[in-house]
């Protein structure tokens, strides 16, 4: 009987340790930045080599009563940052540069793999897991919000190397 109690206690300890680790991991990736009614939720990026193009993902929330839009992003880590949308049509992935991404009043817009995303063009340094990428987001309302993109695999992101499956796409021509 004592062996069963010890085994149960060990199992309970393992469960508590796993739960604590999950809470710590999720809180480290659950960064949120607010300015007025705008919120940037869980900004993250994948690891990438210096001189290449990295990516940025996040969720933008507009808790205000008026439409706003993301109109520019800048980072000292990249030569330039572009906003893109991705869509699949006829089995072909298409990417289009966006000059602005509207965020409806009371709504959210996800920047996620396979949809809207940021392209960090001309990385000045490698992005390594555990690093953060500083950026300034500029909105049509004039608001400027400084954020840090956590470098890792992101919540719910597929485990794939940076830019895998991009088939040599040239992002400089659109």
JSON list of N, CA and C in Angstrom, two decimals, residues 85-154:
[
{"chain": "A", "resi": 85, "resn": "UNK", "atom": "N", "xyz": [0.46, 39.93, -46.98]},
{"chain": "A", "resi": 85, "resn": "UNK", "atom": "CA", "xyz": [-0.61, 38.97, -46.78]},
{"chain": "A", "resi": 85, "resn": "UNK", "atom": "C", "xyz": [-0.27, 37.76, -47.63]},
{"chain": "A", "resi": 86, "resn": "UNK", "atom": "N", "xyz": [-0.66, 36.59, -47.18]},
{"chain": "A", "resi": 86, "resn": "UNK", "atom": "CA", "xyz": [-0.44, 35.36, -47.93]},
{"chain": "A", "resi": 86, "resn": "UNK", "atom": "C", "xyz": [-1.79, 34.70, -48.14]},
{"chain": "A", "resi": 87, "resn": "UNK", "atom": "N", "xyz": [-1.97, 34.13, -49.32]},
{"chain": "A", "resi": 87, "resn": "UNK", "atom": "CA", "xyz": [-3.21, 33.41, -49.60]},
{"chain": "A", "resi": 87, "resn": "UNK", "atom": "C", "xyz": [-2.90, 32.25, -50.54]},
{"chain": "A", "resi": 88, "resn": "UNK", "atom": "N", "xyz": [-3.72, 31.23, -50.46]},
{"chain": "A", "resi": 88, "resn": "UNK", "atom": "CA", "xyz": [-3.54, 30.04, -51.29]},
{"chain": "A", "resi": 88, "resn": "UNK", "atom": "C", "xyz": [-4.66, 30.03, -52.33]},
{"chain": "A", "resi": 89, "resn": "UNK", "atom": "N", "xyz": [-4.28, 29.91, -53.60]},
{"chain": "A", "resi": 89, "resn": "UNK", "atom": "CA", "xyz": [-5.27, 29.82, -54.68]},
{"chain": "A", "resi": 89, "resn": "UNK", "atom": "C", "xyz": [-4.78, 28.81, -55.71]},
{"chain": "A", "resi": 90, "resn": "UNK", "atom": "N", "xyz": [-5.58, 27.80, -55.97]},
{"chain": "A", "resi": 90, "resn": "UNK", "atom": "CA", "xyz": [-5.21, 26.79, -56.95]},
{"chain": "A", "resi": 90, "resn": "UNK", "atom": "C", "xyz": [-3.93, 26.05, -56.61]},
{"chain": "A", "resi": 91, "resn": "UNK", "atom": "N", "xyz": [-3.68, 25.88, -55.33]},
{"chain": "A", "resi": 91, "resn": "UNK", "atom": "CA", "xyz": [-2.49, 25.17, -54.88]},
{"chain": "A", "resi": 91, "resn": "UNK", "atom": "C", "xyz": [-1.22, 26.01, -54.93]},
{"chain": "A", "resi": 92, "resn": "UNK", "atom": "N", "xyz": [-1.35, 27.31, -55.20]},
{"chain": "A", "resi": 92, "resn": "UNK", "atom": "CA", "xyz": [-0.19, 28.20, -55.27]},
{"chain": "A", "resi": 92, "resn": "UNK", "atom": "C", "xyz": [-0.29, 29.25, -54.18]},
{"chain": "A", "resi": 93, "resn": "UNK", "atom": "N", "xyz": [0.79, 29.39, -53.41]},
{"chain": "A", "resi": 93, "resn": "UNK", "atom": "CA", "xyz": [0.84, 30.41, -52.36]},
{"chain": "A", "resi": 93, "resn": "UNK", "atom": "C", "xyz": [1.19, 31.74, -53.00]},
{"chain": "A", "resi": 94, "resn": "UNK", "atom": "N", "xyz": [0.40, 32.76, -52.69]},
{"chain": "A", "resi": 94, "resn": "UNK", "atom": "CA", "xyz": [0.64, 34.10, -53.23]},
{"chain": "A", "resi": 94, "resn": "UNK", "atom": "C", "xyz": [0.87, 35.04, -52.06]},
{"chain": "A", "resi": 95, "resn": "UNK", "atom": "N", "xyz": [1.87, 35.92, -52.21]},
{"chain": "A", "resi": 95, "resn": "UNK", "atom": "CA", "xyz": [2.14, 36.93, -51.20]},
{"chain": "A", "resi": 95, "resn": "UNK", "atom": "C", "xyz": [2.04, 38.31, -51.82]},
{"chain": "A", "resi": 96, "resn": "UNK", "atom": "N", "xyz": [1.39, 39.21, -51.10]},
{"chain": "A", "resi": 96, "resn": "UNK", "atom": "CA", "xyz": [1.23, 40.58, -51.56]},
{"chain": "A", "resi": 96, "resn": "UNK", "atom": "C", "xyz": [1.64, 41.54, -50.46]},
{"chain": "A", "resi": 97, "resn": "UNK", "atom": "N", "xyz": [2.45, 42.53, -50.83]},
{"chain": "A", "resi": 97, "resn": "UNK", "atom": "CA", "xyz": [2.83, 43.56, -49.86]},
{"chain": "A", "resi": 97, "resn": "UNK", "atom": "C", "xyz": [1.61, 44.43, -49.59]},
{"chain": "A", "resi": 98, "resn": "UNK", "atom": "N", "xyz": [1.46, 44.83, -48.34]},
{"chain": "A", "resi": 98, "resn": "UNK", "atom": "CA", "xyz": [0.35, 45.67, -47.90]},
{"chain": "A", "resi": 98, "resn": "UNK", "atom": "C", "xyz": [0.87, 47.01, -47.43]},
{"chain": "A", "resi": 99, "resn": "UNK", "atom": "N", "xyz": [0.23, 48.10, -47.85]},
{"chain": "A", "resi": 99, "resn": "UNK", "atom": "CA", "xyz": [0.62, 49.43, -47.38]},
{"chain": "A", "resi": 99, "resn": "UNK", "atom": "C", "xyz": [-0.01, 49.73, -46.03]},
{"chain": "A", "resi": 100, "resn": "UNK", "atom": "N", "xyz": [-1.12, 49.07, -45.75]},
{"chain": "A", "resi": 100, "resn": "UNK", "atom": "CA", "xyz": [-1.82, 49.25, -44.48]},
{"chain": "A", "resi": 100, "resn": "UNK", "atom": "C", "xyz": [-2.66, 48.01, -44.21]},
{"chain": "A", "resi": 101, "resn": "UNK", "atom": "N", "xyz": [-2.84, 47.73, -42.93]},
{"chain": "A", "resi": 101, "resn": "UNK", "atom": "CA", "xyz": [-3.71, 46.62, -42.53]},
{"chain": "A", "resi": 101, "resn": "UNK", "atom": "C", "xyz": [-4.73, 47.21, -41.57]},
{"chain": "A", "resi": 102, "resn": "UNK", "atom": "N", "xyz": [-5.98, 47.23, -42.01]},
{"chain": "A", "resi": 102, "resn": "UNK", "atom": "CA", "xyz": [-7.07, 47.81, -41.22]},
{"chain": "A", "resi": 102, "resn": "UNK", "atom": "C", "xyz": [-7.38, 46.94, -40.01]},
{"chain": "A", "resi": 103, "resn": "UNK", "atom": "N", "xyz": [-7.67, 47.63, -38.89]},
{"chain": "A", "resi": 103, "resn": "UNK", "atom": "CA", "xyz": [-8.07, 46.95, -37.66]},
{"chain": "A", "resi": 103, "resn": "UNK", "atom": "C", "xyz": [-9.42, 47.55, -37.27]},
{"chain": "A", "resi": 104, "resn": "UNK", "atom": "N", "xyz": [-10.51, 46.81, -37.45]},
{"chain": "A", "resi": 104, "resn": "UNK", "atom": "CA", "xyz": [-11.83, 47.38, -37.18]},
{"chain": "A", "resi": 104, "resn": "UNK", "atom": "C", "xyz": [-12.02, 47.73, -35.71]},
{"chain": "A", "resi": 105, "resn": "UNK", "atom": "N", "xyz": [-12.85, 48.74, -35.46]},
{"chain": "A", "resi": 105, "resn": "UNK", "atom": "CA", "xyz": [-13.19, 49.11, -34.08]},
{"chain": "A", "resi": 105, "resn": "UNK", "atom": "C", "xyz": [-13.74, 47.88, -33.37]},
{"chain": "A", "resi": 106, "resn": "UNK", "atom": "N", "xyz": [-13.22, 47.60, -32.19]},
{"chain": "A", "resi": 106, "resn": "UNK", "atom": "CA", "xyz": [-13.67, 46.45, -31.42]},
{"chain": "A", "resi": 106, "resn": "UNK", "atom": "C", "xyz": [-13.23, 45.12, -31.99]},
{"chain": "A", "resi": 107, "resn": "UNK", "atom": "N", "xyz": [-12.32, 45.13, -32.97]},
{"chain": "A", "resi": 107, "resn": "UNK", "atom": "CA", "xyz": [-11.91, 43.89, -33.63]},
{"chain": "A", "resi": 107, "resn": "UNK", "atom": "C", "xyz": [-10.45, 43.56, -33.45]},
{"chain": "A", "resi": 108, "resn": "UNK", "atom": "N", "xyz": [-10.06, 42.46, -34.08]},
{"chain": "A", "resi": 108, "resn": "UNK", "atom": "CA", "xyz": [-8.69, 41.97, -34.03]},
{"chain": "A", "resi": 108, "resn": "UNK", "atom": "C", "xyz": [-8.25, 41.53, -35.42]},
{"chain": "A", "resi": 109, "resn": "UNK", "atom": "N", "xyz": [-6.95, 41.59, -35.66]},
{"chain": "A", "resi": 109, "resn": "UNK", "atom": "CA", "xyz": [-6.36, 41.07, -36.89]},
{"chain": "A", "resi": 109, "resn": "UNK", "atom": "C", "xyz": [-5.16, 40.23, -36.49]},
{"chain": "A", "resi": 110, "resn": "UNK", "atom": "N", "xyz": [-5.13, 39.00, -36.97]},
{"chain": "A", "resi": 110, "resn": "UNK", "atom": "CA", "xyz": [-4.02, 38.09, -36.65]},
{"chain": "A", "resi": 110, "resn": "UNK", "atom": "C", "xyz": [-2.96, 38.15, -37.74]},
{"chain": "A", "resi": 111, "resn": "UNK", "atom": "N", "xyz": [-1.72, 38.30, -37.32]},
{"chain": "A", "resi": 111, "resn": "UNK", "atom": "CA", "xyz": [-0.56, 38.14, -38.20]},
{"chain": "A", "resi": 111, "resn": "UNK", "atom": "C", "xyz": [-0.02, 36.76, -37.83]},
{"chain": "A", "resi": 112, "resn": "UNK", "atom": "N", "xyz": [-0.24, 35.78, -38.70]},
{"chain": "A", "resi": 112, "resn": "UNK", "atom": "CA", "xyz": [0.07, 34.39, -38.39]},
{"chain": "A", "resi": 112, "resn": "UNK", "atom": "C", "xyz": [0.57, 33.68, -39.64]},
{"chain": "A", "resi": 113, "resn": "UNK", "atom": "N", "xyz": [1.26, 32.55, -39.47]},
{"chain": "A", "resi": 113, "resn": "UNK", "atom": "CA", "xyz": [1.71, 31.80, -40.64]},
{"chain": "A", "resi": 113, "resn": "UNK", "atom": "C", "xyz": [0.53, 31.51, -41.58]},
{"chain": "A", "resi": 114, "resn": "UNK", "atom": "N", "xyz": [0.74, 31.78, -42.87]},
{"chain": "A", "resi": 114, "resn": "UNK", "atom": "CA", "xyz": [-0.30, 31.54, -43.86]},
{"chain": "A", "resi": 114, "resn": "UNK", "atom": "C", "xyz": [-1.25, 32.71, -44.06]},
{"chain": "A", "resi": 115, "resn": "UNK", "atom": "N", "xyz": [-1.04, 33.82, -43.36]},
{"chain": "A", "resi": 115, "resn": "UNK", "atom": "CA", "xyz": [-1.92, 34.99, -43.48]},
{"chain": "A", "resi": 115, "resn": "UNK", "atom": "C", "xyz": [-1.09, 36.26, -43.49]},
{"chain": "A", "resi": 116, "resn": "UNK", "atom": "N", "xyz": [-1.59, 37.28, -42.80]},
{"chain": "A", "resi": 116, "resn": "UNK", "atom": "CA", "xyz": [-0.79, 38.49, -42.65]},
{"chain": "A", "resi": 116, "resn": "UNK", "atom": "C", "xyz": [0.49, 38.15, -41.90]},
{"chain": "A", "resi": 117, "resn": "UNK", "atom": "N", "xyz": [1.58, 38.81, -42.25]},
{"chain": "A", "resi": 117, "resn": "UNK", "atom": "CA", "xyz": [2.85, 38.64, -41.54]},
{"chain": "A", "resi": 117, "resn": "UNK", "atom": "C", "xyz": [3.76, 39.81, -41.87]},
{"chain": "A", "resi": 118, "resn": "UNK", "atom": "N", "xyz": [4.79, 39.98, -41.06]},
{"chain": "A", "resi": 118, "resn": "UNK", "atom": "CA", "xyz": [5.81, 40.99, -41.31]},
{"chain": "A", "resi": 118, "resn": "UNK", "atom": "C", "xyz": [7.03, 40.31, -41.90]},
{"chain": "A", "resi": 119, "resn": "UNK", "atom": "N", "xyz": [7.67, 40.97, -42.87]},
{"chain": "A", "resi": 119, "resn": "UNK", "atom": "CA", "xyz": [8.92, 40.49, -43.44]},
{"chain": "A", "resi": 119, "resn": "UNK", "atom": "C", "xyz": [10.02, 41.42, -42.94]},
{"chain": "A", "resi": 120, "resn": "UNK", "atom": "N", "xyz": [10.96, 40.89, -42.19]},
{"chain": "A", "resi": 120, "resn": "UNK", "atom": "CA", "xyz": [12.10, 41.65, -41.67]},
{"chain": "A", "resi": 120, "resn": "UNK", "atom": "C", "xyz": [13.24, 41.49, -42.67]},
{"chain": "A", "resi": 121, "resn": "UNK", "atom": "N", "xyz": [13.33, 42.43, -43.60]},
{"chain": "A", "resi": 121, "resn": "UNK", "atom": "CA", "xyz": [14.24, 42.31, -44.74]},
{"chain": "A", "resi": 121, "resn": "UNK", "atom": "C", "xyz": [15.64, 42.82, -44.38]},
{"chain": "A", "resi": 122, "resn": "UNK", "atom": "N", "xyz": [16.65, 42.03, -44.74]},
{"chain": "A", "resi": 122, "resn": "UNK", "atom": "CA", "xyz": [18.04, 42.43, -44.52]},
{"chain": "A", "resi": 122, "resn": "UNK", "atom": "C", "xyz": [18.42, 42.47, -43.06]},
{"chain": "A", "resi": 123, "resn": "UNK", "atom": "N", "xyz": [18.32, 41.33, -42.40]},
{"chain": "A", "resi": 123, "resn": "UNK", "atom": "CA", "xyz": [18.64, 41.26, -40.97]},
{"chain": "A", "resi": 123, "resn": "UNK", "atom": "C", "xyz": [20.10, 41.62, -40.72]},
{"chain": "A", "resi": 124, "resn": "UNK", "atom": "N", "xyz": [20.34, 42.54, -39.80]},
{"chain": "A", "resi": 124, "resn": "UNK", "atom": "CA", "xyz": [21.69, 42.98, -39.46]},
{"chain": "A", "resi": 124, "resn": "UNK", "atom": "C", "xyz": [22.41, 41.97, -38.56]},
{"chain": "A", "resi": 125, "resn": "UNK", "atom": "N", "xyz": [21.64, 41.11, -37.91]},
{"chain": "A", "resi": 125, "resn": "UNK", "atom": "CA", "xyz": [22.23, 40.11, -37.03]},
{"chain": "A", "resi": 125, "resn": "UNK", "atom": "C", "xyz": [21.32, 38.89, -37.04]},
{"chain": "A", "resi": 126, "resn": "UNK", "atom": "N", "xyz": [21.84, 37.73, -36.63]},
{"chain": "A", "resi": 126, "resn": "UNK", "atom": "CA", "xyz": [20.99, 36.54, -36.59]},
{"chain": "A", "resi": 126, "resn": "UNK", "atom": "C", "xyz": [19.93, 36.68, -35.50]},
{"chain": "A", "resi": 127, "resn": "UNK", "atom": "N", "xyz": [18.78, 36.06, -35.73]},
{"chain": "A", "resi": 127, "resn": "UNK", "atom": "CA", "xyz": [17.74, 35.98, -34.72]},
{"chain": "A", "resi": 127, "resn": "UNK", "atom": "C", "xyz": [17.81, 34.58, -34.13]},
{"chain": "A", "resi": 128, "resn": "UNK", "atom": "N", "xyz": [18.16, 34.51, -32.86]},
{"chain": "A", "resi": 128, "resn": "UNK", "atom": "CA", "xyz": [18.32, 33.22, -32.19]},
{"chain": "A", "resi": 128, "resn": "UNK", "atom": "C", "xyz": [17.21, 33.02, -31.18]},
{"chain": "A", "resi": 129, "resn": "UNK", "atom": "N", "xyz": [16.81, 31.77, -30.98]},
{"chain": "A", "resi": 129, "resn": "UNK", "atom": "CA", "xyz": [15.79, 31.45, -29.99]},
{"chain": "A", "resi": 129, "resn": "UNK", "atom": "C", "xyz": [16.18, 32.07, -28.66]},
{"chain": "A", "resi": 130, "resn": "UNK", "atom": "N", "xyz": [15.24, 32.75, -28.04]},
{"chain": "A", "resi": 130, "resn": "UNK", "atom": "CA", "xyz": [15.48, 33.42, -26.77]},
{"chain": "A", "resi": 130, "resn": "UNK", "atom": "C", "xyz": [15.78, 34.89, -26.92]},
{"chain": "A", "resi": 131, "resn": "UNK", "atom": "N", "xyz": [16.17, 35.33, -28.14]},
{"chain": "A", "resi": 131, "resn": "UNK", "atom": "CA", "xyz": [16.40, 36.75, -28.40]},
{"chain": "A", "resi": 131, "resn": "UNK", "atom": "C", "xyz": [15.07, 37.49, -28.48]},
{"chain": "A", "resi": 132, "resn": "UNK", "atom": "N", "xyz": [15.16, 38.82, -28.53]},
{"chain": "A", "resi": 132, "resn": "UNK", "atom": "CA", "xyz": [13.97, 39.62, -28.83]},
{"chain": "A", "resi": 132, "resn": "UNK", "atom": "C", "xyz": [14.34, 40.63, -29.91]},
{"chain": "A", "resi": 133, "resn": "UNK", "atom": "N", "xyz": [13.36, 40.97, -30.72]},
{"chain": "A", "resi": 133, "resn": "UNK", "atom": "CA", "xyz": [13.54, 41.90, -31.83]},
{"chain": "A", "resi": 133, "resn": "UNK", "atom": "C", "xyz": [12.73, 43.15, -31.52]},
{"chain": "A", "resi": 134, "resn": "UNK", "atom": "N", "xyz": [13.40, 44.29, -31.28]},
{"chain": "A", "resi": 134, "resn": "UNK", "atom": "CA", "xyz": [12.66, 45.52, -31.02]},
{"chain": "A", "resi": 134, "resn": "UNK", "atom": "C", "xyz": [12.06, 46.06, -32.32]},
{"chain": "A", "resi": 135, "resn": "UNK", "atom": "N", "xyz": [10.87, 46.63, -32.21]},
{"chain": "A", "resi": 135, "resn": "UNK", "atom": "CA", "xyz": [10.22, 47.22, -33.38]},
{"chain": "A", "resi": 135, "resn": "UNK", "atom": "C", "xyz": [9.29, 48.33, -32.92]},
{"chain": "A", "resi": 136, "resn": "UNK", "atom": "N", "xyz": [9.02, 49.26, -33.83]},
{"chain": "A", "resi": 136, "resn": "UNK", "atom": "CA", "xyz": [8.05, 50.32, -33.59]},
{"chain": "A", "resi": 136, "resn": "UNK", "atom": "C", "xyz": [6.95, 50.19, -34.62]},
{"chain": "A", "resi": 137, "resn": "UNK", "atom": "N", "xyz": [5.71, 50.06, -34.14]},
{"chain": "A", "resi": 137, "resn": "UNK", "atom": "CA", "xyz": [4.55, 49.96, -35.01]},
{"chain": "A", "resi": 137, "resn": "UNK", "atom": "C", "xyz": [3.88, 51.32, -35.08]},
{"chain": "A", "resi": 138, "resn": "UNK", "atom": "N", "xyz": [3.59, 51.79, -36.29]},
{"chain": "A", "resi": 138, "resn": "UNK", "atom": "CA", "xyz": [2.94, 53.08, -36.49]},
{"chain": "A", "resi": 138, "resn": "UNK", "atom": "C", "xyz": [1.55, 52.85, -37.06]},
{"chain": "A", "resi": 139, "resn": "UNK", "atom": "N", "xyz": [0.57, 53.52, -36.47]},
{"chain": "A", "resi": 139, "resn": "UNK", "atom": "CA", "xyz": [-0.82, 53.35, -36.85]},
{"chain": "A", "resi": 139, "resn": "UNK", "atom": "C", "xyz": [-1.35, 54.61, -37.54]},
{"chain": "A", "resi": 140, "resn": "UNK", "atom": "N", "xyz": [-2.41, 54.46, -38.33]},
{"chain": "A", "resi": 140, "resn": "UNK", "atom": "CA", "xyz": [-3.01, 55.58, -39.06]},
{"chain": "A", "resi": 140, "resn": "UNK", "atom": "C", "xyz": [-3.44, 56.70, -38.12]},
{"chain": "A", "resi": 141, "resn": "UNK", "atom": "N", "xyz": [-3.82, 56.36, -36.91]},
{"chain": "A", "resi": 141, "resn": "UNK", "atom": "CA", "xyz": [-4.25, 57.34, -35.91]},
{"chain": "A", "resi": 141, "resn": "UNK", "atom": "C", "xyz": [-3.09, 58.21, -35.42]},
{"chain": "A", "resi": 142, "resn": "UNK", "atom": "N", "xyz": [-1.86, 57.83, -35.78]},
{"chain": "A", "resi": 142, "resn": "UNK", "atom": "CA", "xyz": [-0.68, 58.54, -35.31]},
{"chain": "A", "resi": 142, "resn": "UNK", "atom": "C", "xyz": [-0.01, 57.86, -34.13]},
{"chain": "A", "resi": 143, "resn": "UNK", "atom": "N", "xyz": [-0.67, 56.88, -33.55]},
{"chain": "A", "resi": 143, "resn": "UNK", "atom": "CA", "xyz": [-0.09, 56.15, -32.41]},
{"chain": "A", "resi": 143, "resn": "UNK", "atom": "C", "xyz": [1.16, 55.39, -32.86]},
{"chain": "A", "resi": 144, "resn": "UNK", "atom": "N", "xyz": [2.17, 55.39, -32.00]},
{"chain": "A", "resi": 144, "resn": "UNK", "atom": "CA", "xyz": [3.39, 54.61, -32.23]},
{"chain": "A", "resi": 144, "resn": "UNK", "atom": "C", "xyz": [3.59, 53.73, -31.01]},
{"chain": "A", "resi": 145, "resn": "UNK", "atom": "N", "xyz": [3.73, 52.45, -31.24]},
{"chain": "A", "resi": 145, "resn": "UNK", "atom": "CA", "xyz": [3.85, 51.49, -30.14]},
{"chain": "A", "resi": 145, "resn": "UNK", "atom": "C", "xyz": [5.13, 50.70, -30.30]},
{"chain": "A", "resi": 146, "resn": "UNK", "atom": "N", "xyz": [5.98, 50.75, -29.26]},
{"chain": "A", "resi": 146, "resn": "UNK", "atom": "CA", "xyz": [7.24, 49.98, -29.26]},
{"chain": "A", "resi": 146, "resn": "UNK", "atom": "C", "xyz": [6.96, 48.60, -28.67]},
{"chain": "A", "resi": 147, "resn": "UNK", "atom": "N", "xyz": [7.41, 47.56, -29.38]},
{"chain": "A", "resi": 147, "resn": "UNK", "atom": "CA", "xyz": [7.20, 46.18, -28.95]},
{"chain": "A", "resi": 147, "resn": "UNK", "atom": "C", "xyz": [8.50, 45.39, -29.11]},
{"chain": "A", "resi": 148, "resn": "UNK", "atom": "N", "xyz": [8.55, 44.23, -28.51]},
{"chain": "A", "resi": 148, "resn": "UNK", "atom": "CA", "xyz": [9.65, 43.29, -28.69]},
{"chain": "A", "resi": 148, "resn": "UNK", "atom": "C", "xyz": [9.07, 41.97, -29.16]},
{"chain": "A", "resi": 149, "resn": "UNK", "atom": "N", "xyz": [9.55, 41.49, -30.30]},
{"chain": "A", "resi": 149, "resn": "UNK", "atom": "CA", "xyz": [9.14, 40.20, -30.84]},
{"chain": "A", "resi": 149, "resn": "UNK", "atom": "C", "xyz": [10.03, 39.13, -30.21]},
{"chain": "A", "resi": 150, "resn": "UNK", "atom": "N", "xyz": [9.43, 38.17, -29.49]},
{"chain": "A", "resi": 150, "resn": "UNK", "atom": "CA", "xyz": [10.18, 37.07, -28.88]},
{"chain": "A", "resi": 150, "resn": "UNK", "atom": "C", "xyz": [10.56, 36.09, -29.98]},
{"chain": "A", "resi": 151, "resn": "UNK", "atom": "N", "xyz": [11.84, 35.73, -30.05]},
{"chain": "A", "resi": 151, "resn": "UNK", "atom": "CA", "xyz": [12.29, 34.80, -31.07]},
{"chain": "A", "resi": 151, "resn": "UNK", "atom": "C", "xyz": [12.15, 33.38, -30.53]},
{"chain": "A", "resi": 152, "resn": "UNK", "atom": "N", "xyz": [11.42, 32.56, -31.25]},
{"chain": "A", "resi": 152, "resn": "UNK", "atom": "CA", "xyz": [11.17, 31.18, -30.88]},
{"chain": "A", "resi": 152, "resn": "UNK", "atom": "C", "xyz": [10.27, 30.56, -31.92]},
{"chain": "A", "resi": 153, "resn": "UNK", "atom": "N", "xyz": [9.47, 29.60, -31.51]},
{"chain": "A", "resi": 153, "resn": "UNK", "atom": "CA", "xyz": [8.55, 28.99, -32.46]},
{"chain": "A", "resi": 153, "resn": "UNK", "atom": "C", "xyz": [7.15, 29.55, -32.33]},
{"chain": "A", "resi": 154, "resn": "UNK", "atom": "N", "xyz": [6.88, 30.32, -31.29]},
{"chain": "A", "resi": 154, "resn": "UNK", "atom": "CA", "xyz": [5.57, 30.94, -31.13]},
{"chain": "A", "resi": 154, "resn": "UNK", "atom": "C", "xyz": [4.51, 29.95, -30.70]}
]
